[in-house]
Tab-separated table of C-alpha atoms in Angstrom:
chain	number	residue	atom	x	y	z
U	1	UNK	CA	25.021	-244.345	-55.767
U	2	UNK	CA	26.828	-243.122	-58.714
U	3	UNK	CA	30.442	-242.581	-59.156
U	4	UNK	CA	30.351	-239.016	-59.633
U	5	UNK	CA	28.610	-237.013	-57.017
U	6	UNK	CA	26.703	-234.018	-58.125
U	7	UNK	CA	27.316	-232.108	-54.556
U	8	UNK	CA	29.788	-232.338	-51.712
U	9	UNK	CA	27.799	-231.980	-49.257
U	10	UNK	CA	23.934	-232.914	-48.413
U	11	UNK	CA	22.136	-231.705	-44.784
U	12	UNK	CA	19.313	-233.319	-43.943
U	13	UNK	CA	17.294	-230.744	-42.595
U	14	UNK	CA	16.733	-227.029	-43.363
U	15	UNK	CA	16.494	-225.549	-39.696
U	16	UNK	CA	18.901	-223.382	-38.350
U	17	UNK	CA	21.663	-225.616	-37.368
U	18	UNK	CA	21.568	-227.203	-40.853
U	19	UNK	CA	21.218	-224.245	-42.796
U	20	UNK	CA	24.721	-222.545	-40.649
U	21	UNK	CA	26.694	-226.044	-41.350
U	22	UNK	CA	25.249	-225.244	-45.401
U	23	UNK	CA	26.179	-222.033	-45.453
U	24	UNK	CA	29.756	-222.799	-43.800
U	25	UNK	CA	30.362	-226.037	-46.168
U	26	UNK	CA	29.095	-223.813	-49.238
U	27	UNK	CA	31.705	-220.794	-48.286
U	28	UNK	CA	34.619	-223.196	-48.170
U	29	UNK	CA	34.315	-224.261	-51.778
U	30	UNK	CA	31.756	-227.072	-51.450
U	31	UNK	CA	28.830	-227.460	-53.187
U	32	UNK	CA	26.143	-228.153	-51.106
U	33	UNK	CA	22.524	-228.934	-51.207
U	34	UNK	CA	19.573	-229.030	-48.335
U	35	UNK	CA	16.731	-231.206	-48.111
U	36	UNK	CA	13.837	-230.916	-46.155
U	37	UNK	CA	10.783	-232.370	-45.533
U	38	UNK	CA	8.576	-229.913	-45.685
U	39	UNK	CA	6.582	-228.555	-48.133
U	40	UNK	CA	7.805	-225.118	-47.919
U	41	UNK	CA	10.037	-223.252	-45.989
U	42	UNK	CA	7.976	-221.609	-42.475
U	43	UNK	CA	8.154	-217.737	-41.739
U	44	UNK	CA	8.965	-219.253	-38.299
U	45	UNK	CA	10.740	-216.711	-35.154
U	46	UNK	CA	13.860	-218.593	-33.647
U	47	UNK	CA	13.969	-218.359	-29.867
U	48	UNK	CA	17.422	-218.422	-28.262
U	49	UNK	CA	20.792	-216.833	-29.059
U	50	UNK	CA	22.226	-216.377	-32.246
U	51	UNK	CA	26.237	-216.618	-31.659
U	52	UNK	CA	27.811	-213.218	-32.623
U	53	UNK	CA	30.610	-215.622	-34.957
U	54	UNK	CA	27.728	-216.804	-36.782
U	55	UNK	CA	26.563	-213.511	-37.495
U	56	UNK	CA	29.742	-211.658	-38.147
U	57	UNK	CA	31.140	-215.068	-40.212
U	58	UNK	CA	28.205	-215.131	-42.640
U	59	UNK	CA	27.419	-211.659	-42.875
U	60	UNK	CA	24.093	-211.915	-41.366
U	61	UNK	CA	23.993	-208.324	-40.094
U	62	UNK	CA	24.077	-206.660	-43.997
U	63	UNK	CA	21.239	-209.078	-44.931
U	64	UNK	CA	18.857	-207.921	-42.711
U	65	UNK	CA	19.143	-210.121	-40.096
U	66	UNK	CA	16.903	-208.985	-36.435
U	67	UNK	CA	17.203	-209.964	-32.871
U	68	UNK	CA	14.938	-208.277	-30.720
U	69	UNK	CA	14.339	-208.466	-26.882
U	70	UNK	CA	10.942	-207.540	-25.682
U	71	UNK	CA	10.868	-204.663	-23.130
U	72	UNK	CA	9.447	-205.619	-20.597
U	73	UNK	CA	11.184	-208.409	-21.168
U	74	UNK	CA	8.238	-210.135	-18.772
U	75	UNK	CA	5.088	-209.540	-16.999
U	76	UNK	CA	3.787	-211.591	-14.203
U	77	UNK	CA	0.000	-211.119	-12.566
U	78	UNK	CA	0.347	-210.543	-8.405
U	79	UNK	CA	-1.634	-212.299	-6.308
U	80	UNK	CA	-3.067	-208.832	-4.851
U	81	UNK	CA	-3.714	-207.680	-8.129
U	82	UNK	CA	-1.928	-205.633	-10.598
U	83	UNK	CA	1.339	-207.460	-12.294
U	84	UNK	CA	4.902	-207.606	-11.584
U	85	UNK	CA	7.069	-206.173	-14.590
U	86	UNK	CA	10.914	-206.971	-15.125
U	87	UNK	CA	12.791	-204.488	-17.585
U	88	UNK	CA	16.323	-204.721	-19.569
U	89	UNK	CA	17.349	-202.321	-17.132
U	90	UNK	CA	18.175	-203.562	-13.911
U	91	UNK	CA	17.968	-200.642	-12.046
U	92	UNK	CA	13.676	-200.210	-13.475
U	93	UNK	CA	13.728	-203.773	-12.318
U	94	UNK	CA	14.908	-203.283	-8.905
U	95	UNK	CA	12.102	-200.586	-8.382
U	96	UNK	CA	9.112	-202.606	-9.466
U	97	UNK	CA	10.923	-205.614	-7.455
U	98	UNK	CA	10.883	-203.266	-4.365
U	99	UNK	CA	7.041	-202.990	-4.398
U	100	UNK	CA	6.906	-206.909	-3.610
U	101	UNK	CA	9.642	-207.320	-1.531
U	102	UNK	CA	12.781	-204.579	-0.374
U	103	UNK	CA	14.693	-207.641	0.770
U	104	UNK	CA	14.776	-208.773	-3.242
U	105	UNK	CA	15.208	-205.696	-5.029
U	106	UNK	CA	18.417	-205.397	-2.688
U	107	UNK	CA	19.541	-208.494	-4.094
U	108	UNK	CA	18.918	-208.374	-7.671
U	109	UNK	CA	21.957	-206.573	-9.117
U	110	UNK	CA	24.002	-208.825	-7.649
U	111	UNK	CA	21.918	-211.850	-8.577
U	112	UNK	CA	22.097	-210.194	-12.144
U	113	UNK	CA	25.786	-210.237	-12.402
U	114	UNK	CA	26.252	-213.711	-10.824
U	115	UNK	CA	24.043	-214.961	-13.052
U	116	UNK	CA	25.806	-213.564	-15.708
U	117	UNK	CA	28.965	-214.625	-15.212
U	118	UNK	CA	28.286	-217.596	-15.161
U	119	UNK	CA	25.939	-218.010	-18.190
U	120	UNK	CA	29.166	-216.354	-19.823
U	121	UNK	CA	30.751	-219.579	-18.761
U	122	UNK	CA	28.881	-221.842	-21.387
U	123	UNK	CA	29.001	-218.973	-24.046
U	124	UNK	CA	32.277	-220.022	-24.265
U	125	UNK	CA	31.935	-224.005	-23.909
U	126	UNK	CA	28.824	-223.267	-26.753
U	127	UNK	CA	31.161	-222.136	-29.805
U	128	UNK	CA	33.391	-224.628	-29.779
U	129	UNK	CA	32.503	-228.775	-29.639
U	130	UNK	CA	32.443	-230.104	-26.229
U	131	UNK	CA	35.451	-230.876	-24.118
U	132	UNK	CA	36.944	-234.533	-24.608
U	133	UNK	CA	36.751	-236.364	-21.221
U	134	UNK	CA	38.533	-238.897	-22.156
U	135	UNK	CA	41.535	-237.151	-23.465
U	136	UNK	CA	44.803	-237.658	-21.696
U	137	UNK	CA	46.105	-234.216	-21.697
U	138	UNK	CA	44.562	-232.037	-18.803
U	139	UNK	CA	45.319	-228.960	-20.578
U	140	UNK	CA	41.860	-230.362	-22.976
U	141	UNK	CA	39.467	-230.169	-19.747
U	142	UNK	CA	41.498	-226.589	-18.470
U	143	UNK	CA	41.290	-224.995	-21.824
U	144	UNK	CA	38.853	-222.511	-20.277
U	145	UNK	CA	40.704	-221.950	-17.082
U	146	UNK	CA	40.429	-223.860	-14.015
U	147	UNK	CA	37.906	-221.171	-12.399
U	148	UNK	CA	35.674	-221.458	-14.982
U	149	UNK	CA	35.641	-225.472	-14.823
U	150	UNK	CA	35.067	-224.945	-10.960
U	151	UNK	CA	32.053	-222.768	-11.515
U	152	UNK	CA	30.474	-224.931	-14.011
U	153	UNK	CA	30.836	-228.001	-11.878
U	154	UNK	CA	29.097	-225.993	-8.840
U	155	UNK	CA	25.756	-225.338	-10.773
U	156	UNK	CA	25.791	-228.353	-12.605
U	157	UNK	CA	23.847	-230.561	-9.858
U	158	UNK	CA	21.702	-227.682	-7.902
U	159	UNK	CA	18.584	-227.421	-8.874
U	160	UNK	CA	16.750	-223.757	-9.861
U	161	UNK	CA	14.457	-223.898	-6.708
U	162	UNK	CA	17.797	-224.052	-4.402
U	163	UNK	CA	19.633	-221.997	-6.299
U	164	UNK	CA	16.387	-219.139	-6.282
U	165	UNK	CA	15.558	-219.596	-2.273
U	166	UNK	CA	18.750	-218.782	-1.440
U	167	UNK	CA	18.246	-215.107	-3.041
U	168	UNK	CA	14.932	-213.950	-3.105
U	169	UNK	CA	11.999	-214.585	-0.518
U	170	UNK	CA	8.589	-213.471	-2.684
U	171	UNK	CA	6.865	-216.230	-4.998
U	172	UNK	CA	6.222	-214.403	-8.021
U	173	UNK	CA	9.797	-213.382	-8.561
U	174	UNK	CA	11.021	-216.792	-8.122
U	175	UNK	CA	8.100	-218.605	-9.890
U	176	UNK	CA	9.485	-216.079	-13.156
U	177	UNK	CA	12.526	-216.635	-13.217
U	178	UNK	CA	12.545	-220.458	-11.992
U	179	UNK	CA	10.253	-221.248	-15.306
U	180	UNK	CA	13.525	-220.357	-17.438
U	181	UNK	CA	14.910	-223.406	-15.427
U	182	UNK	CA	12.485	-226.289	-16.600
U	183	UNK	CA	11.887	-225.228	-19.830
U	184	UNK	CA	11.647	-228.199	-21.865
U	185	UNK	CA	12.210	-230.695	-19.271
U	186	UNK	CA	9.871	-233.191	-17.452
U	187	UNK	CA	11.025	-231.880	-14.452
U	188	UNK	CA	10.133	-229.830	-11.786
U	189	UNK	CA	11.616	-226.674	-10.670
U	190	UNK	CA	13.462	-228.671	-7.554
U	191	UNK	CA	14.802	-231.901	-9.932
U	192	UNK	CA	18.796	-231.158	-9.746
U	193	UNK	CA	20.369	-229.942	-12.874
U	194	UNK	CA	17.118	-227.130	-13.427
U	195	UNK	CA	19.810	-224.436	-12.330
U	196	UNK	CA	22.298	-225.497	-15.744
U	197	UNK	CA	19.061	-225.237	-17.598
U	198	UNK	CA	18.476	-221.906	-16.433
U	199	UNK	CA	21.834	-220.654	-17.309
U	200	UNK	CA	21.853	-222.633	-20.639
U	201	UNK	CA	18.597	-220.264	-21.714
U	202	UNK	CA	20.608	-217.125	-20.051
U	203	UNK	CA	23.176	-217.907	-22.432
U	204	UNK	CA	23.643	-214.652	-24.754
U	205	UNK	CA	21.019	-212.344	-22.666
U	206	UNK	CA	22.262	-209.190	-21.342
U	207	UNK	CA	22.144	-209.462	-17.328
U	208	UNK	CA	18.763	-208.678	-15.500
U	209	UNK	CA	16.982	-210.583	-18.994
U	210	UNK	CA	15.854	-214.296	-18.262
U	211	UNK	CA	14.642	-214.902	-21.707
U	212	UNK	CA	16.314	-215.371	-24.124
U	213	UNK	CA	15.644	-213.137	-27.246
U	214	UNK	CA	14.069	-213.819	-30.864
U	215	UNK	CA	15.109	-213.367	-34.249
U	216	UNK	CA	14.589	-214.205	-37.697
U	217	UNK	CA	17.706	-215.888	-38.675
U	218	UNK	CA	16.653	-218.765	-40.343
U	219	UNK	CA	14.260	-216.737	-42.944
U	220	UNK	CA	18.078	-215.013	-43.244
U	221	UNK	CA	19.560	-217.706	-43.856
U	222	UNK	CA	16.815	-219.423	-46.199
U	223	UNK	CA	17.087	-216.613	-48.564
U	224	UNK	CA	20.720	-216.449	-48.972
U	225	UNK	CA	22.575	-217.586	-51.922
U	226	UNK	CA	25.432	-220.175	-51.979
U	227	UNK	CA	23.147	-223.815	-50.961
U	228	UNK	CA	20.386	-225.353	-53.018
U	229	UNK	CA	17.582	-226.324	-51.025
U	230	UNK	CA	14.914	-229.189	-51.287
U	231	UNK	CA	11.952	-228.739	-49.884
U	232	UNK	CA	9.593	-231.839	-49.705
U	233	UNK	CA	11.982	-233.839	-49.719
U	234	UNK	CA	11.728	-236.803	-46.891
U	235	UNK	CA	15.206	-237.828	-46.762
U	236	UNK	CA	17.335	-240.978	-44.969
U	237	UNK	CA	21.152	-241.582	-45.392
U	238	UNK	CA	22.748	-244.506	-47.611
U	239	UNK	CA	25.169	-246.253	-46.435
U	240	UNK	CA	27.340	-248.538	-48.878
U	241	UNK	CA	30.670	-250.220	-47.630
U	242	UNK	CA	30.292	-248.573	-44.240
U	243	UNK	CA	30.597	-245.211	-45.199
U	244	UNK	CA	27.702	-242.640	-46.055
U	245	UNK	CA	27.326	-242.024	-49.747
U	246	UNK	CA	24.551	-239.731	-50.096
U	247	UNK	CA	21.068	-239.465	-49.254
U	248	UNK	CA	17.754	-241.666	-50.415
U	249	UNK	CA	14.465	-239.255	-51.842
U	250	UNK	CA	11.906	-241.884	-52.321
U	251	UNK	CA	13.393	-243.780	-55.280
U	252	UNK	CA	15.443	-241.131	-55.841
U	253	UNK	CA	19.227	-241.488	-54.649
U	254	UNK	CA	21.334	-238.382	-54.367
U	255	UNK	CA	25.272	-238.740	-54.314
U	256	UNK	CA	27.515	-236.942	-51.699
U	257	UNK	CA	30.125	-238.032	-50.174
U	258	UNK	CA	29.089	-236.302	-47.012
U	259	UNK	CA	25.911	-236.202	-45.390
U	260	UNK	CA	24.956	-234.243	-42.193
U	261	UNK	CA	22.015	-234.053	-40.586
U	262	UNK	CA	19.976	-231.911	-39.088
U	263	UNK	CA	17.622	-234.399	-37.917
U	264	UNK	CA	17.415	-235.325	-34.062
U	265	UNK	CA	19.608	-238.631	-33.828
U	266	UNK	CA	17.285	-241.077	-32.912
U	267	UNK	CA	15.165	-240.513	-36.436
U	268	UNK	CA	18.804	-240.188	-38.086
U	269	UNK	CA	20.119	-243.610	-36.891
U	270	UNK	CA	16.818	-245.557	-36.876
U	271	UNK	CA	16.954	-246.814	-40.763
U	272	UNK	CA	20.880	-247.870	-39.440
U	273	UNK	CA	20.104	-249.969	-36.719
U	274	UNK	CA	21.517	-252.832	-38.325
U	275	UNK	CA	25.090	-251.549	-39.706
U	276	UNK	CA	25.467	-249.947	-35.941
U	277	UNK	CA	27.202	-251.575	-33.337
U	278	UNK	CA	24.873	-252.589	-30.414
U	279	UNK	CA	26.067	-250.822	-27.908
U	280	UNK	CA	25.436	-247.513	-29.721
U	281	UNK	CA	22.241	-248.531	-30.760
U	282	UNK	CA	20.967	-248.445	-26.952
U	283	UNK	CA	22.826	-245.569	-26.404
U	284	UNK	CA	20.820	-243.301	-28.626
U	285	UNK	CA	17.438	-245.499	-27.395
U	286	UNK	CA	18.210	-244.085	-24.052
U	287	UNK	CA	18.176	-240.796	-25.422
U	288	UNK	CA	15.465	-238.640	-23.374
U	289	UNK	CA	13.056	-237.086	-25.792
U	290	UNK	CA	10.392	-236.610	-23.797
U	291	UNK	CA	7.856	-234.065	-25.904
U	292	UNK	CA	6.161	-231.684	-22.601
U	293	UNK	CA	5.061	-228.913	-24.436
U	294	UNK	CA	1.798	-227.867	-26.601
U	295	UNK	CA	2.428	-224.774	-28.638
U	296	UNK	CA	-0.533	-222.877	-29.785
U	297	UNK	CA	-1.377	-219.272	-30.580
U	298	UNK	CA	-4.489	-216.758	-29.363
U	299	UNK	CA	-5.650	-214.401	-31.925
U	300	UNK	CA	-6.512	-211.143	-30.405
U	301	UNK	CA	-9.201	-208.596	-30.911
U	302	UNK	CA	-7.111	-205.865	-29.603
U	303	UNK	CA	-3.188	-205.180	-28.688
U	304	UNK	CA	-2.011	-207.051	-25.699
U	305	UNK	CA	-0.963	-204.631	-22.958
U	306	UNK	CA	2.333	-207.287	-22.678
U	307	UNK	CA	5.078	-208.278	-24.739
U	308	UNK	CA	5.523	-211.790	-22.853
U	309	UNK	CA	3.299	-212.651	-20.272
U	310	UNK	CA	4.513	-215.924	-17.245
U	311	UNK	CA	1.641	-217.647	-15.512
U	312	UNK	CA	3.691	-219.559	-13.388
U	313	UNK	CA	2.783	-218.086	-10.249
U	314	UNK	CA	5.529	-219.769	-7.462
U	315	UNK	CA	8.189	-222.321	-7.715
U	316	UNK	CA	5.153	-224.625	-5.731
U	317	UNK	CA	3.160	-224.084	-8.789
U	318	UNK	CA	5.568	-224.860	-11.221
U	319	UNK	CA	5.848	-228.512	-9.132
U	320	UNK	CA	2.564	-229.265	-8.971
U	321	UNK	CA	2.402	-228.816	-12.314
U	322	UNK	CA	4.838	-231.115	-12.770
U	323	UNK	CA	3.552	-233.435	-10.589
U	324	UNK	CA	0.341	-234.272	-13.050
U	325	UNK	CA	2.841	-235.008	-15.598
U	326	UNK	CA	4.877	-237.564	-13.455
U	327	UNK	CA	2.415	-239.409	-13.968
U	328	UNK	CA	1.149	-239.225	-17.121
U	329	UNK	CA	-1.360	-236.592	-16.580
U	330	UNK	CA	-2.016	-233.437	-18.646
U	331	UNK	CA	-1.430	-230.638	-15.696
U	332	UNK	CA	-4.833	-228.964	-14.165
U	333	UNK	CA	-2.518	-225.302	-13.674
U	334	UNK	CA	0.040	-225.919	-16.162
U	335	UNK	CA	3.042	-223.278	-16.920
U	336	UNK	CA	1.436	-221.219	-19.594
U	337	UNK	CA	4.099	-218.170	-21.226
U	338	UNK	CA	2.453	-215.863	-23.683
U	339	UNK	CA	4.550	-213.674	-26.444
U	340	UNK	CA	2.584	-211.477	-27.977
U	341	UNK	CA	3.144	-210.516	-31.641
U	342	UNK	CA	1.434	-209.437	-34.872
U	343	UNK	CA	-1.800	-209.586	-33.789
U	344	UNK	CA	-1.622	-212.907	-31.793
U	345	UNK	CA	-0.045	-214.540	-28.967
U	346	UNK	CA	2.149	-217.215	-29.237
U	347	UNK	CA	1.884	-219.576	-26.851
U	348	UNK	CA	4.192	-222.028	-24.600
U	349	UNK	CA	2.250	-224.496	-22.544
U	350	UNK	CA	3.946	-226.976	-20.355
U	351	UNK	CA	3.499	-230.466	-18.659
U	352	UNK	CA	1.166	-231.441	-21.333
U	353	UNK	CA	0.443	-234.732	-21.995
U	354	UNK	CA	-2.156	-234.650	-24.642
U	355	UNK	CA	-4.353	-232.082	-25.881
U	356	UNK	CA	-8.031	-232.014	-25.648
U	357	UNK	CA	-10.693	-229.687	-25.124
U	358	UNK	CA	-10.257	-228.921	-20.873
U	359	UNK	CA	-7.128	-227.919	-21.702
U	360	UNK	CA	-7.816	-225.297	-24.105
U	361	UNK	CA	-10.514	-223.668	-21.915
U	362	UNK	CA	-8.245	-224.317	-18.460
U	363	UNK	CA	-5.468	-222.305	-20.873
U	364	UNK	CA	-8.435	-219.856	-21.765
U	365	UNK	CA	-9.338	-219.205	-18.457
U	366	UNK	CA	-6.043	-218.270	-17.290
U	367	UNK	CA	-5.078	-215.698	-20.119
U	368	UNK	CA	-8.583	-214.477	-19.880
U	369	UNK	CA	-9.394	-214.845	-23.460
U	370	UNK	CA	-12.375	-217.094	-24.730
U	371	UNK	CA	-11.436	-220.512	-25.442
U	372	UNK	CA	-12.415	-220.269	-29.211
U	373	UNK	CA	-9.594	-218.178	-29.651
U	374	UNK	CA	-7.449	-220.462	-28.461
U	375	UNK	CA	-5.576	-222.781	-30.471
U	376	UNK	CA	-3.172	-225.672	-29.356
U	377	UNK	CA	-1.485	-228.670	-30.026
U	378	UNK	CA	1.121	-231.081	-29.134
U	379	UNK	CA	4.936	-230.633	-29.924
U	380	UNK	CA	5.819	-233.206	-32.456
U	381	UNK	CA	8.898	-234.974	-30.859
U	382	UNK	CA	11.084	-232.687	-28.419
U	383	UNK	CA	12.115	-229.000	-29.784
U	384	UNK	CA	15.800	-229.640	-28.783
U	385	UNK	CA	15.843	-233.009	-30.409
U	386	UNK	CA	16.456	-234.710	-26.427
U	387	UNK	CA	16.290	-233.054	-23.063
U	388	UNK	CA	18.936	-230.862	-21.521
U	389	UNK	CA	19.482	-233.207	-18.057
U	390	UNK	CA	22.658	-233.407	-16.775
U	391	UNK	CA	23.386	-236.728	-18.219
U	392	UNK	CA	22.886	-235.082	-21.841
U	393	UNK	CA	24.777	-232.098	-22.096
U	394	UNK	CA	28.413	-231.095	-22.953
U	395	UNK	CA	30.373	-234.266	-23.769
U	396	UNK	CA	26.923	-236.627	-23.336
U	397	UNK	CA	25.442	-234.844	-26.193
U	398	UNK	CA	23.768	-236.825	-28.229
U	399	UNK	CA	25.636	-239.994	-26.112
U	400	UNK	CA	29.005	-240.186	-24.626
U	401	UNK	CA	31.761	-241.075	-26.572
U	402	UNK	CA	30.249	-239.216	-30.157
U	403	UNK	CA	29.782	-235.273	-28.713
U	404	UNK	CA	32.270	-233.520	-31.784
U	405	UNK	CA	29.978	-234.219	-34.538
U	406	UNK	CA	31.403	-236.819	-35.890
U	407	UNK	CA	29.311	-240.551	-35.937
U	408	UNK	CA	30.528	-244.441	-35.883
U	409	UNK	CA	29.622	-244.200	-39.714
U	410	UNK	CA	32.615	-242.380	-41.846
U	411	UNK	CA	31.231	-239.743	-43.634
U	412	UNK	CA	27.966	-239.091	-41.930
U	413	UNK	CA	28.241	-236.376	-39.367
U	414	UNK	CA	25.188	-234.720	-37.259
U	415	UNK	CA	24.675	-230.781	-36.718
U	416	UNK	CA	21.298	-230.919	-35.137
U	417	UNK	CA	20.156	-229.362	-31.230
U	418	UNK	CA	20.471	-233.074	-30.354
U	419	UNK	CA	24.156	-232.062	-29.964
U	420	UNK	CA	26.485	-229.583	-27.902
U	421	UNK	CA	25.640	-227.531	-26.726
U	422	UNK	CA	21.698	-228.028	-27.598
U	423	UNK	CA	18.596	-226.060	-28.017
U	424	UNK	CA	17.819	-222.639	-27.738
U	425	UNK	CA	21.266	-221.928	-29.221
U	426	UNK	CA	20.548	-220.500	-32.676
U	427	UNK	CA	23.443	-221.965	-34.999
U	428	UNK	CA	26.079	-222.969	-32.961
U	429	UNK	CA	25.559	-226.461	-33.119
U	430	UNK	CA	25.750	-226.165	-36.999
U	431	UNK	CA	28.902	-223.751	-36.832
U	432	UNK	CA	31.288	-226.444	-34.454
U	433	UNK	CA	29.828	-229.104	-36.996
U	434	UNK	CA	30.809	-227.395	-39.926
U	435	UNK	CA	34.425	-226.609	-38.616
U	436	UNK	CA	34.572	-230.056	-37.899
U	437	UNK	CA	33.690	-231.430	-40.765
U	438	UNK	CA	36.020	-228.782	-42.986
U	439	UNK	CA	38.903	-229.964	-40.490
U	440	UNK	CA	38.136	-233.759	-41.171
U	441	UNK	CA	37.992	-233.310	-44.795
């Protein structure tokens, strides 16, 4: 590496998380460039919300920046026919609930708000790095009040099936709202630590709205000024003297004397294996990445007559579907959500193993569509860069001992949905980073 760096800063990784920690690096004064592997940046939707700092910090709002929230916000077939239909507004909801069941549509308002609450819980935890367990000063664990550390510590081991049977009675309700709680996860819908999941993906919904919404913020912030970005560019960190000291291109070696990546930590640590200590090393082994999910798209002869459509017909279902995937099975119903959009659905298909031709048609079948218009494949690696189980989240995130950002190698820090608070969080993972990092240096 040279003497004289060209830029500050290099992210590895032009995603959303690396592309806030650019922006926020670039604004304080440092120059700042983004590489990326691929070829050219994707006119991709981001699912999962997009911290109001964020947006109000880097002026996302004036540059045309769009989060939308379908309504319905979902649609679920009944088993008599006809489909169950959930709305933004709670009180809609509660009539098309009553239609299924009185009992429920008596309850949800007050499910709603609960819920609410407590997803309101982590919104704070989310925009600010995890708390520091081992700190000696109390006040560090209490920072949020000690009702809101008692609340989070209820819901962290229940699982979504428990925490939905003790509300509602029919099937369909539960099995569309309990698919929020395994999203992601090779688990099933009764696997402790589903209910956190839930409320992780409630995070930044309005109440009554189990999904979270969709935006385009990383075409946003692709097309702002302020970072240089690389595209092609396959990139792994140099090390020299135990400190990071840019990034390596090929043959090509780019000077910085900070690096952070975007990158989900096992890829970013693998090349560093041997200038890690040991017990680190197995630490981010152990990380749970376990890919579940085939994405895929239907093109469409006509409109859909949904905005996002939930075959996941009972919490039962959503179990048995899991159950294939226990062991190593593709499942025979799997959880299949639908989003329908420009001409095409979008699709989310879970406990997937491997993709192959039974699969498409089962998938077919089930949305009613011929199989020929269906297209899937598997998820390259997991979307949030390592599951959101109980023993990686908060201050386990990416592995205990290394949740603020920072890594065992000085100068290398990670901003990726491999740390706190994780995936489906658009930017805030790159926003705590970036404070960090401004703080450190």
């Amino acid at each position: 590496m040279s003497a004289a760096a060209r830029w500050d800063a290099i992210v590895i990784g032009a995603d959303v998380n690396g592309l806030v920690a650019a922006h926020y690096l670039a604004r304080a004064g440092r120059r700042v460039l983004v590489v990326d592997p691929r070829k050219a940046p994707e006119q991709r939707v981001d699912v999962g919300w997009v911290p109001p700092q964020v947006i109000r910090e880097l002026g996302l709002a004036s540059r045309g920046l769009q989060v939308e929230q379908a309504d319905p916000w979902i649609a679920a077939p009944l088993s008599g026919g006809g489909r169950l239909e959930l709305r933004r507004d709670i009180g809609e909801s509660v009539e098309r609930i009553r239609r299924v069941s009185p009992a429920d549509a008596a309850k949800w308002p007050e499910f709603c708000t609960r819920m609410q609450r407590l997803a309101g819980v982590l919104e704070a935890l989310y925009v600010q790095p995890a708390p520091d367990v081992e700190t000696r000063e109390i006040g560090e664990l209490l920072r949020l009040g000690k009702q809101t550390v008692i609340d989070l510590l209820r819901i962290l081991p229940m699982s979504i099936a428990e925490l939905l049977d003790d509300w509602f009675e029919n099937d369909t309700l539960k099995g569309v709202v309990g698919a929020a709680g395994v999203w992601h996860l090779r688990q099933g819908p009764r696997a402790g630590g589903t209910a956190f999941n839930f409320l992780h993906h409630h995070v930044g919904s309005p109440g009554g709205v189990f999904r979270p919404s969709r935006s385009n913020v990383t075409q946003i912030l692709t097309a702002m000024p302020g970072v240089e970005v690389r595209w092609g560019a396959e990139a792994a960190v140099a090390v020299a003297g135990g400190r990071a000291g840019g990034v390596r291109v090929g043959s090509e070696e780019l000077s910085a004397p900070l690096v952070v990546s975007s990158a989900d930590p096992q890829t970013t640590f693998e090349p560093l294996k041997p200038q890690l200590d040991a017990e680190f090393v197995r630490a981010v082994a152990n990380i749970k990445s376990r890919s579940i999910v085939a994405r895929g798209s239907v093109t469409l002869e006509r409109p859909a007559d949904f905005k996002t459509l939930c075959l996941a017909p009972s919490l039962d279902h959503l179990e048995r579907a899991y159950d294939d995937a226990k062991y190593g099975r593709t499942s025979a119903r799997p959880y299949v959500e639908a989003v329908a959009t420009d001409g095409r659905l979008d699709l989310h298909v879970q406990y997937v193993v491997s993709v192959d031709q039974a699969l498409v048609e089962r998938v077919a079948a089930a949305l009613g569509v011929p199989a020929g218009q269906v297209r899937l494949e598997p998820q390259a690696g997991h979307h949030y860069h390592g599951e959101l189980t109980l023993d990686q989240i908060l201050f386990m995130r990416p592995v205990p001992g290394w949740s603020r950002y920072r890594t065992p190698i000085h100068g290398l820090y990670l901003c990726g949905p491999g740390t706190h608070p994780g995936g489906g969080i658009a930017g805030a993972a790159g926003r705590n980073a970036a404070r960090v990092i401004l703080k450190d240096n």
